[in-house]
GROMACS .gro file of C-alpha atoms in nm:
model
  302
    1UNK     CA    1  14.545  10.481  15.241
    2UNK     CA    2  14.248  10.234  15.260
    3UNK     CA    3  14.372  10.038  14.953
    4UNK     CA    4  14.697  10.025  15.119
    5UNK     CA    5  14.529   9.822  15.442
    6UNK     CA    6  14.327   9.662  15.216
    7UNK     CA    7  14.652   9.514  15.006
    8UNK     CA    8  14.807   9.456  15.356
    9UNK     CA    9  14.519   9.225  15.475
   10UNK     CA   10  14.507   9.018  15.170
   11UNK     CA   11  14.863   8.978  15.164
   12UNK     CA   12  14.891   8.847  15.529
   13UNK     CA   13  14.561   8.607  15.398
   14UNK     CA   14  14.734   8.442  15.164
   15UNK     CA   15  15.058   8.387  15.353
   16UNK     CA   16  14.857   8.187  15.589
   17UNK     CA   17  14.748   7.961  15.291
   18UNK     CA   18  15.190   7.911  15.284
   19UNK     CA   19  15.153   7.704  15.613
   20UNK     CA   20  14.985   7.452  15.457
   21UNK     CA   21  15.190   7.489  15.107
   22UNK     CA   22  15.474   7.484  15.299
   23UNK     CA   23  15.446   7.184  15.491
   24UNK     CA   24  15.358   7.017  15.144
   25UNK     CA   25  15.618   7.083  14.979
   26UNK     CA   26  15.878   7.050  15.251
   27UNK     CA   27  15.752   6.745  15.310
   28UNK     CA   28  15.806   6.618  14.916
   29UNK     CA   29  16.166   6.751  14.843
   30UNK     CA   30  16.476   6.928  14.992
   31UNK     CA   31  16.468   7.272  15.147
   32UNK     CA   32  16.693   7.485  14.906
   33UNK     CA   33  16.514   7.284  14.595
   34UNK     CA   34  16.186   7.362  14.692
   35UNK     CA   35  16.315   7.736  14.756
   36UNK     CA   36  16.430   7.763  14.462
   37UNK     CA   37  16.161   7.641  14.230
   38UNK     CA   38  15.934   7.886  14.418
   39UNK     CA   39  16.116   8.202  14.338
   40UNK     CA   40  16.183   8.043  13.983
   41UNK     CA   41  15.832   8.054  13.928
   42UNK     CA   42  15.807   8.412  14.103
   43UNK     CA   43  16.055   8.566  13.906
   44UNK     CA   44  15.917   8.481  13.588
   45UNK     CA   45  15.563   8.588  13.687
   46UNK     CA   46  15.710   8.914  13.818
   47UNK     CA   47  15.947   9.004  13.506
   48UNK     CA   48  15.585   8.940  13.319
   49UNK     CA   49  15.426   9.202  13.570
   50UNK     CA   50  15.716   9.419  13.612
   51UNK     CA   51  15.651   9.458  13.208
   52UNK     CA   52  15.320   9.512  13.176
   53UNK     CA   53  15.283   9.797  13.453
   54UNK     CA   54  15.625   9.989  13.403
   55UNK     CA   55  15.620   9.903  13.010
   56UNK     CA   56  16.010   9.757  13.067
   57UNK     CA   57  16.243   9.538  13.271
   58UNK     CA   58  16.389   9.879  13.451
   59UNK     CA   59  16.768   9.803  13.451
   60UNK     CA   60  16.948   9.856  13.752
   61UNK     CA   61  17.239  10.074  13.769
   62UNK     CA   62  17.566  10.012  14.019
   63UNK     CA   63  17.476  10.166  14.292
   64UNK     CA   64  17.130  10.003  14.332
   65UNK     CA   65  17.318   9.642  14.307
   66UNK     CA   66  17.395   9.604  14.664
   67UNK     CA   67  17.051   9.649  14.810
   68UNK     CA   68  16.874   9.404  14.514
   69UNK     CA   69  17.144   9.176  14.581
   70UNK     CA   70  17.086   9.156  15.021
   71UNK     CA   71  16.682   9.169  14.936
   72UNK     CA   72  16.753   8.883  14.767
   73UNK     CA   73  17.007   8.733  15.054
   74UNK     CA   74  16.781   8.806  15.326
   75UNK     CA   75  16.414   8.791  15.229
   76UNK     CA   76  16.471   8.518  14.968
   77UNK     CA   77  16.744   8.282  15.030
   78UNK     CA   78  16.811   8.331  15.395
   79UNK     CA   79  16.421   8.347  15.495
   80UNK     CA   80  16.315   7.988  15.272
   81UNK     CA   81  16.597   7.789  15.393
   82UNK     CA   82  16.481   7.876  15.718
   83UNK     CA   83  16.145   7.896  15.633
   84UNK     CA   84  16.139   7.501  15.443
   85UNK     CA   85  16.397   7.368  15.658
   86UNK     CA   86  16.195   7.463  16.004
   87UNK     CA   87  15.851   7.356  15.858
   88UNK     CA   88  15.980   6.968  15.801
   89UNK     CA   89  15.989   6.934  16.154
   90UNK     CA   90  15.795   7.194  16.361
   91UNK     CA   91  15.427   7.215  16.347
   92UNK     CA   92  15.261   7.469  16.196
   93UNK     CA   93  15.113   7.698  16.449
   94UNK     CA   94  15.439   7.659  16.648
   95UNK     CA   95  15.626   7.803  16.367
   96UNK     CA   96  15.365   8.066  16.359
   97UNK     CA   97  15.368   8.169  16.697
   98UNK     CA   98  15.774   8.220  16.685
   99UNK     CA   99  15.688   8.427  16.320
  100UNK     CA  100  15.463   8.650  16.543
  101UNK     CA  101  15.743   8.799  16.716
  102UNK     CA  102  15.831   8.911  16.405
  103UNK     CA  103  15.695   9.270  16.440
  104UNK     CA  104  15.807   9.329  16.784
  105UNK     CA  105  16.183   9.296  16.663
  106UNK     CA  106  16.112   9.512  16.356
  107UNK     CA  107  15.989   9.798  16.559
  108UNK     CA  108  16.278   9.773  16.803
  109UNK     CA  109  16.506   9.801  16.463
  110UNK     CA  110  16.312  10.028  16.292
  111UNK     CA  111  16.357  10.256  16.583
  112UNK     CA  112  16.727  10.178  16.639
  113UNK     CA  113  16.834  10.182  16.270
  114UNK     CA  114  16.565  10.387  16.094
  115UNK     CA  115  16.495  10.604  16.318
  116UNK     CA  116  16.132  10.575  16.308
  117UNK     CA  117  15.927  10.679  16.673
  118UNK     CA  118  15.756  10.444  16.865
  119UNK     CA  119  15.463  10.608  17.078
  120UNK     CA  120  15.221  10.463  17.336
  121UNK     CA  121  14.965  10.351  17.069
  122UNK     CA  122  15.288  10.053  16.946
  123UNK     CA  123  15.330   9.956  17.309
  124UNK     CA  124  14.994   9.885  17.332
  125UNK     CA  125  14.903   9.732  17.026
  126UNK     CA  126  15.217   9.551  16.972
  127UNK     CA  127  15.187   9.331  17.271
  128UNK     CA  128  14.799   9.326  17.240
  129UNK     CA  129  14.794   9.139  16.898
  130UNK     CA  130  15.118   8.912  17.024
  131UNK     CA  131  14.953   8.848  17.303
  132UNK     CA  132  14.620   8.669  17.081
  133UNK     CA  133  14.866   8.516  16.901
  134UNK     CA  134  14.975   8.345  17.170
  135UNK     CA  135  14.630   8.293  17.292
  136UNK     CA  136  14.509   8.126  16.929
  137UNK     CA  137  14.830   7.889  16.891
  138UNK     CA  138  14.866   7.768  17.221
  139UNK     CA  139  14.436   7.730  17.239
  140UNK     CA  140  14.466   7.891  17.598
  141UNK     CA  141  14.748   7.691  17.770
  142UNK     CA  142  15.063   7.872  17.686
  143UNK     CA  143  15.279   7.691  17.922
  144UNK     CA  144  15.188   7.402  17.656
  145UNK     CA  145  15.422   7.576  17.416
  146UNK     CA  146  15.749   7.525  17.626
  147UNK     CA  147  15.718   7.152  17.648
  148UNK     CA  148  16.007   6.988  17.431
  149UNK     CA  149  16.239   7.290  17.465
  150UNK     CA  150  16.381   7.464  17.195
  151UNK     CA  151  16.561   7.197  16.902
  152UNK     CA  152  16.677   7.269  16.546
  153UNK     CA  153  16.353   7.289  16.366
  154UNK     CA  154  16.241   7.667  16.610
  155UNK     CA  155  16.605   7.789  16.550
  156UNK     CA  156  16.548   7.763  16.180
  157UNK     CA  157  16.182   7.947  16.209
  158UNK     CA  158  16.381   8.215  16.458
  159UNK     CA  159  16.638   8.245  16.137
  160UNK     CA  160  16.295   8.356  15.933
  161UNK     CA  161  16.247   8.610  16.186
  162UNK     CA  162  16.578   8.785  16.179
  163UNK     CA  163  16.623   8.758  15.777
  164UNK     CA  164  16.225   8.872  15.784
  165UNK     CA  165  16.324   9.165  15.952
  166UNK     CA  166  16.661   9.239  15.777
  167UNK     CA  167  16.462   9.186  15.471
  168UNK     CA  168  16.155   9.440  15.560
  169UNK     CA  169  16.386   9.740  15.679
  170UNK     CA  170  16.636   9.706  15.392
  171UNK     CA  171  16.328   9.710  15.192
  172UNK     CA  172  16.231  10.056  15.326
  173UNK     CA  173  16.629  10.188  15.210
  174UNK     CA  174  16.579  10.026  14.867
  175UNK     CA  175  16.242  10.194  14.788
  176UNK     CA  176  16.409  10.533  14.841
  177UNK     CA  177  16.557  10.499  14.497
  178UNK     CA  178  16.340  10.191  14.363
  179UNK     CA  179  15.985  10.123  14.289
  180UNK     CA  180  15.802   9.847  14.523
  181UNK     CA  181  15.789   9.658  14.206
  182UNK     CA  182  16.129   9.691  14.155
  183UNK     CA  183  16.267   9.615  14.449
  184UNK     CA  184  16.068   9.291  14.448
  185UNK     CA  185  16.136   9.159  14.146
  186UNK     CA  186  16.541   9.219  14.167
  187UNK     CA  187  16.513   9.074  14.506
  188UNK     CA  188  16.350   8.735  14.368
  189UNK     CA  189  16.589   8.736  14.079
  190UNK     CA  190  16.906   8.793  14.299
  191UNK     CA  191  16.740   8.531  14.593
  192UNK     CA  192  16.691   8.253  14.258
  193UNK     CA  193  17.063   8.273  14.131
  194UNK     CA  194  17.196   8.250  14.546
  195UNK     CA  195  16.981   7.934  14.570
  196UNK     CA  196  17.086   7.781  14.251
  197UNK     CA  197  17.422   7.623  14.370
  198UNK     CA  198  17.264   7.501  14.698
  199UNK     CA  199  16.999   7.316  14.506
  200UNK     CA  200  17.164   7.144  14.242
  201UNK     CA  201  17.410   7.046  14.566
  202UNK     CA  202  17.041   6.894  14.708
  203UNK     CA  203  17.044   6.728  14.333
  204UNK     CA  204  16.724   6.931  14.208
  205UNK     CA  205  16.736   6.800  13.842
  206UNK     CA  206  16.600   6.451  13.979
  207UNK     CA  207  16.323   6.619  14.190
  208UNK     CA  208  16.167   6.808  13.902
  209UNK     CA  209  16.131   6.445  13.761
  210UNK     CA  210  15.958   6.252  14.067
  211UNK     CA  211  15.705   6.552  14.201
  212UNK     CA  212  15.345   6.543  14.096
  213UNK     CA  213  15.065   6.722  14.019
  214UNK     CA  214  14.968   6.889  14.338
  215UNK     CA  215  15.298   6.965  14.472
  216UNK     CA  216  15.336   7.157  14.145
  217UNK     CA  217  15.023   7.346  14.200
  218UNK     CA  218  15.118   7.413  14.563
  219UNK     CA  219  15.427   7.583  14.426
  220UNK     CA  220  15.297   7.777  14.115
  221UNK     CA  221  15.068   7.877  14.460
  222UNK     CA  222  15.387   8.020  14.666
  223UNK     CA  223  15.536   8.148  14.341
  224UNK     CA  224  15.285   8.367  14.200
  225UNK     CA  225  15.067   8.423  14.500
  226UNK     CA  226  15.209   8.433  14.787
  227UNK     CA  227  15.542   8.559  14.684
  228UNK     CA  228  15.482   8.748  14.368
  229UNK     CA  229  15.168   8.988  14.444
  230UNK     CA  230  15.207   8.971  14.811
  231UNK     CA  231  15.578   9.076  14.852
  232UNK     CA  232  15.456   9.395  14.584
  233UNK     CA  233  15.186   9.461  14.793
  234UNK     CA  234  15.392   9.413  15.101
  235UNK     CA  235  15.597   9.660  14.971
  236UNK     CA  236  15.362   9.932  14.917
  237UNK     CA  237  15.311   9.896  15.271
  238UNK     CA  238  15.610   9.971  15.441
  239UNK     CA  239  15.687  10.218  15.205
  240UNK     CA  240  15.318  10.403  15.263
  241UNK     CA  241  15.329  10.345  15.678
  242UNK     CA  242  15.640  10.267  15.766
  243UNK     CA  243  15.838   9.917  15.830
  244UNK     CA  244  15.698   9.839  16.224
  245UNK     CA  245  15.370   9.955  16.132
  246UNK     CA  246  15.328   9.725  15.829
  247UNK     CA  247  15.549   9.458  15.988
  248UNK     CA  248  15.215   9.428  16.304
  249UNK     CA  249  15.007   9.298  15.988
  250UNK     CA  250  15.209   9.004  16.013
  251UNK     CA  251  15.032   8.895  16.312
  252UNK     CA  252  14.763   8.807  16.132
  253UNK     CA  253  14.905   8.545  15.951
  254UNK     CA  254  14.842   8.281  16.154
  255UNK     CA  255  14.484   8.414  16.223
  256UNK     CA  256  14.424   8.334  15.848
  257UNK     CA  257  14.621   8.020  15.875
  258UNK     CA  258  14.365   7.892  16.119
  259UNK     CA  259  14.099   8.053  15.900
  260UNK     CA  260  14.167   7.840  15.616
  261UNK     CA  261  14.145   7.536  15.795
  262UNK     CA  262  13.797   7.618  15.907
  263UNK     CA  263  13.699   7.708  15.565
  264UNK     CA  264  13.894   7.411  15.369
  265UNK     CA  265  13.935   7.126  15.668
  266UNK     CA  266  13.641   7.185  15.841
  267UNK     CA  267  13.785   7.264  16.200
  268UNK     CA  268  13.575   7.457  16.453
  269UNK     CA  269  13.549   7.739  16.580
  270UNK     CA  270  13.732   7.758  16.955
  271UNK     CA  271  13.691   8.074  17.256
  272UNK     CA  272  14.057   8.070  17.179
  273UNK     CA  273  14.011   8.123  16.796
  274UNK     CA  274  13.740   8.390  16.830
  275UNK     CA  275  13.918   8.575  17.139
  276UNK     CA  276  14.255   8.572  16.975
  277UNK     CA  277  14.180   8.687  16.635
  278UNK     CA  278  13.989   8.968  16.801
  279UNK     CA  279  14.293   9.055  17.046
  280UNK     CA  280  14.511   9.059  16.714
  281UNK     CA  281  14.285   9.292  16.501
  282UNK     CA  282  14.235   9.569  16.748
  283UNK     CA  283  14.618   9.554  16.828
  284UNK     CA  284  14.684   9.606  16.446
  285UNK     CA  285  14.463   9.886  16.488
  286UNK     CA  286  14.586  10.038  16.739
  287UNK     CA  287  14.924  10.031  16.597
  288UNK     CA  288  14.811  10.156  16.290
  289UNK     CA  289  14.618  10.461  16.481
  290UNK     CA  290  14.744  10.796  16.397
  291UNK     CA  291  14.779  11.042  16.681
  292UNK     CA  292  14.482  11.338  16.673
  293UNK     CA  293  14.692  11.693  16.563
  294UNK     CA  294  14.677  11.943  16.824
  295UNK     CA  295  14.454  12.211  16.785
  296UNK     CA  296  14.566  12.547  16.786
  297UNK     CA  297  14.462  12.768  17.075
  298UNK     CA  298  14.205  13.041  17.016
  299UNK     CA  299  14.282  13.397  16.983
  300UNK     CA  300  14.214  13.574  17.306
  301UNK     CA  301  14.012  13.887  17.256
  302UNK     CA  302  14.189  14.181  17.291
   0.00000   0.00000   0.00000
């Protein structure tokens, strides 16, 4: 169970490095291009994977179709049109404080749909790390965060949070009769042929020509990293603790976001920063706490 956390930590680290990824490659092509070039370059590097730990491309039969095929519709296609089409006009820690509530609607679903119970530990922790969220994005003013009302780039990072969700608790139906691995790399392959038509539409075959150097790099960076060993990992997750227990880690994406840009751009260290990031932590913990088991009352003596 440790390596599990572990996995789930790293994973949520180096979706914060997508922020700035993101915004780089939005900002140098078309939304469904730069969606599909990503999972291009994931599917490859997971067919590679898929290979080397399961010794063969496993072959999906019929019946498992249907749930590779709406991985791929909701956590691939639907999630990076939002997800590139949002980020080309709404800042980044914006978009990260509307991907926070992210957990907080898979619980409610995973409850509603899977069945899974929600005790007092998730309505404390659930809030708590939402709540330093808030705190780190809005740097202590949330008010802040209403000014300018709600316009098409936040509906678009809302759509990531519904297809997010869709994506995570179809996930935990698909891994019932599919490895993480699996599931993951079917998804990406199914999510790459949906975005195909919509980028050649954007006329992708001239963009490969005019992008350079670094927005490649940024993109072998979402394809391989952020998208090929973190969705496996990812996986694991929900399949080892369950969709709205996993689906808290999420919160600290934008902790690592902020993170990185100590650590790469030099920005300091706020109250906010350090107060958040510890608000989010010990609600992830507290999520993640299992309840004590009863003891069992002694024998009286006879």
């Amino acid at each position: 169970m440790p390596a599990i956390y572990v996995k789930l930590v790293a994973s949520m680290a180096i979706w914060g490095g997508t922020w700035v990824s993101g915004r780089i490659v939005a900002g140098a092509m078309e939304p469904f291009s730069a969606a599909f070039l990503r999972f291009l370059v994931a599917s490859i590097f997971l067919v590679f994977m898929t290979m080397r730990e399961e010794k063969r491309l496993p072959i999906l039969r019929r019946e498992h179709m249907l749930h590779a095929l709406l991985l791929g519709l909701t956590g691939v296609f639907a999630y990076n049109a939002f997800f590139f089409s949002g980020l080309r006009s709404v800042p980044a820690g914006k978009a990260a404080l509307i991907i926070a509530s992210t957990p907080a609607v898979m619980a409610i679903f995973s409850g509603l749909f899977l069945k899974e119970r929600l005790g007092r530990w998730h309505a404390v922790g659930i809030p708590l790390s939402l709540s330093g969220v808030l705190l780190i994005i809005s740097r202590g003013d949330p008010l802040a965060l209403l000014e300018g009302g709600l316009g098409r780039g936040e509906l678009y990072i809302f759509g990531c949070v519904a297809a997010w969700s869709a994506y995570s608790l179809l996930g935990k139906r698909a891994m019932v009769i599919m490895s993480p691995l699996t599931a993951v790399t079917w998804s990406c392959i199914f999510g790459c042929f949906l975005l195909l038509p919509a980028a050649l539409a954007e006329g992708i075959a001239g963009t490969v020509r005019s992008i350079g150097l670094v927005v490649w790099g940024n993109l072998l960076f979402l394809g391989v990293m952020a998208t090929g060993l973190s969705f496996a990992w990812y996986y694991e997750g929900i399949k080892a603790i369950g969709a709205s227990r996993a689906g808290v880690f999420i919160n600290l994406v934008p902790v690592a976001a902020i993170g990185l840009g100590v650590l790469v751009l030099g920005e300091s260290v706020t109250w906010t920063l350090a107060a958040g990031g510890a608000m989010v932590i010990c609600g992830v913990w507290l999520t993640n706490r299992r309840p004590q088991p009863a003891r069992a009352p002694a024998d009286n003596a006879a």
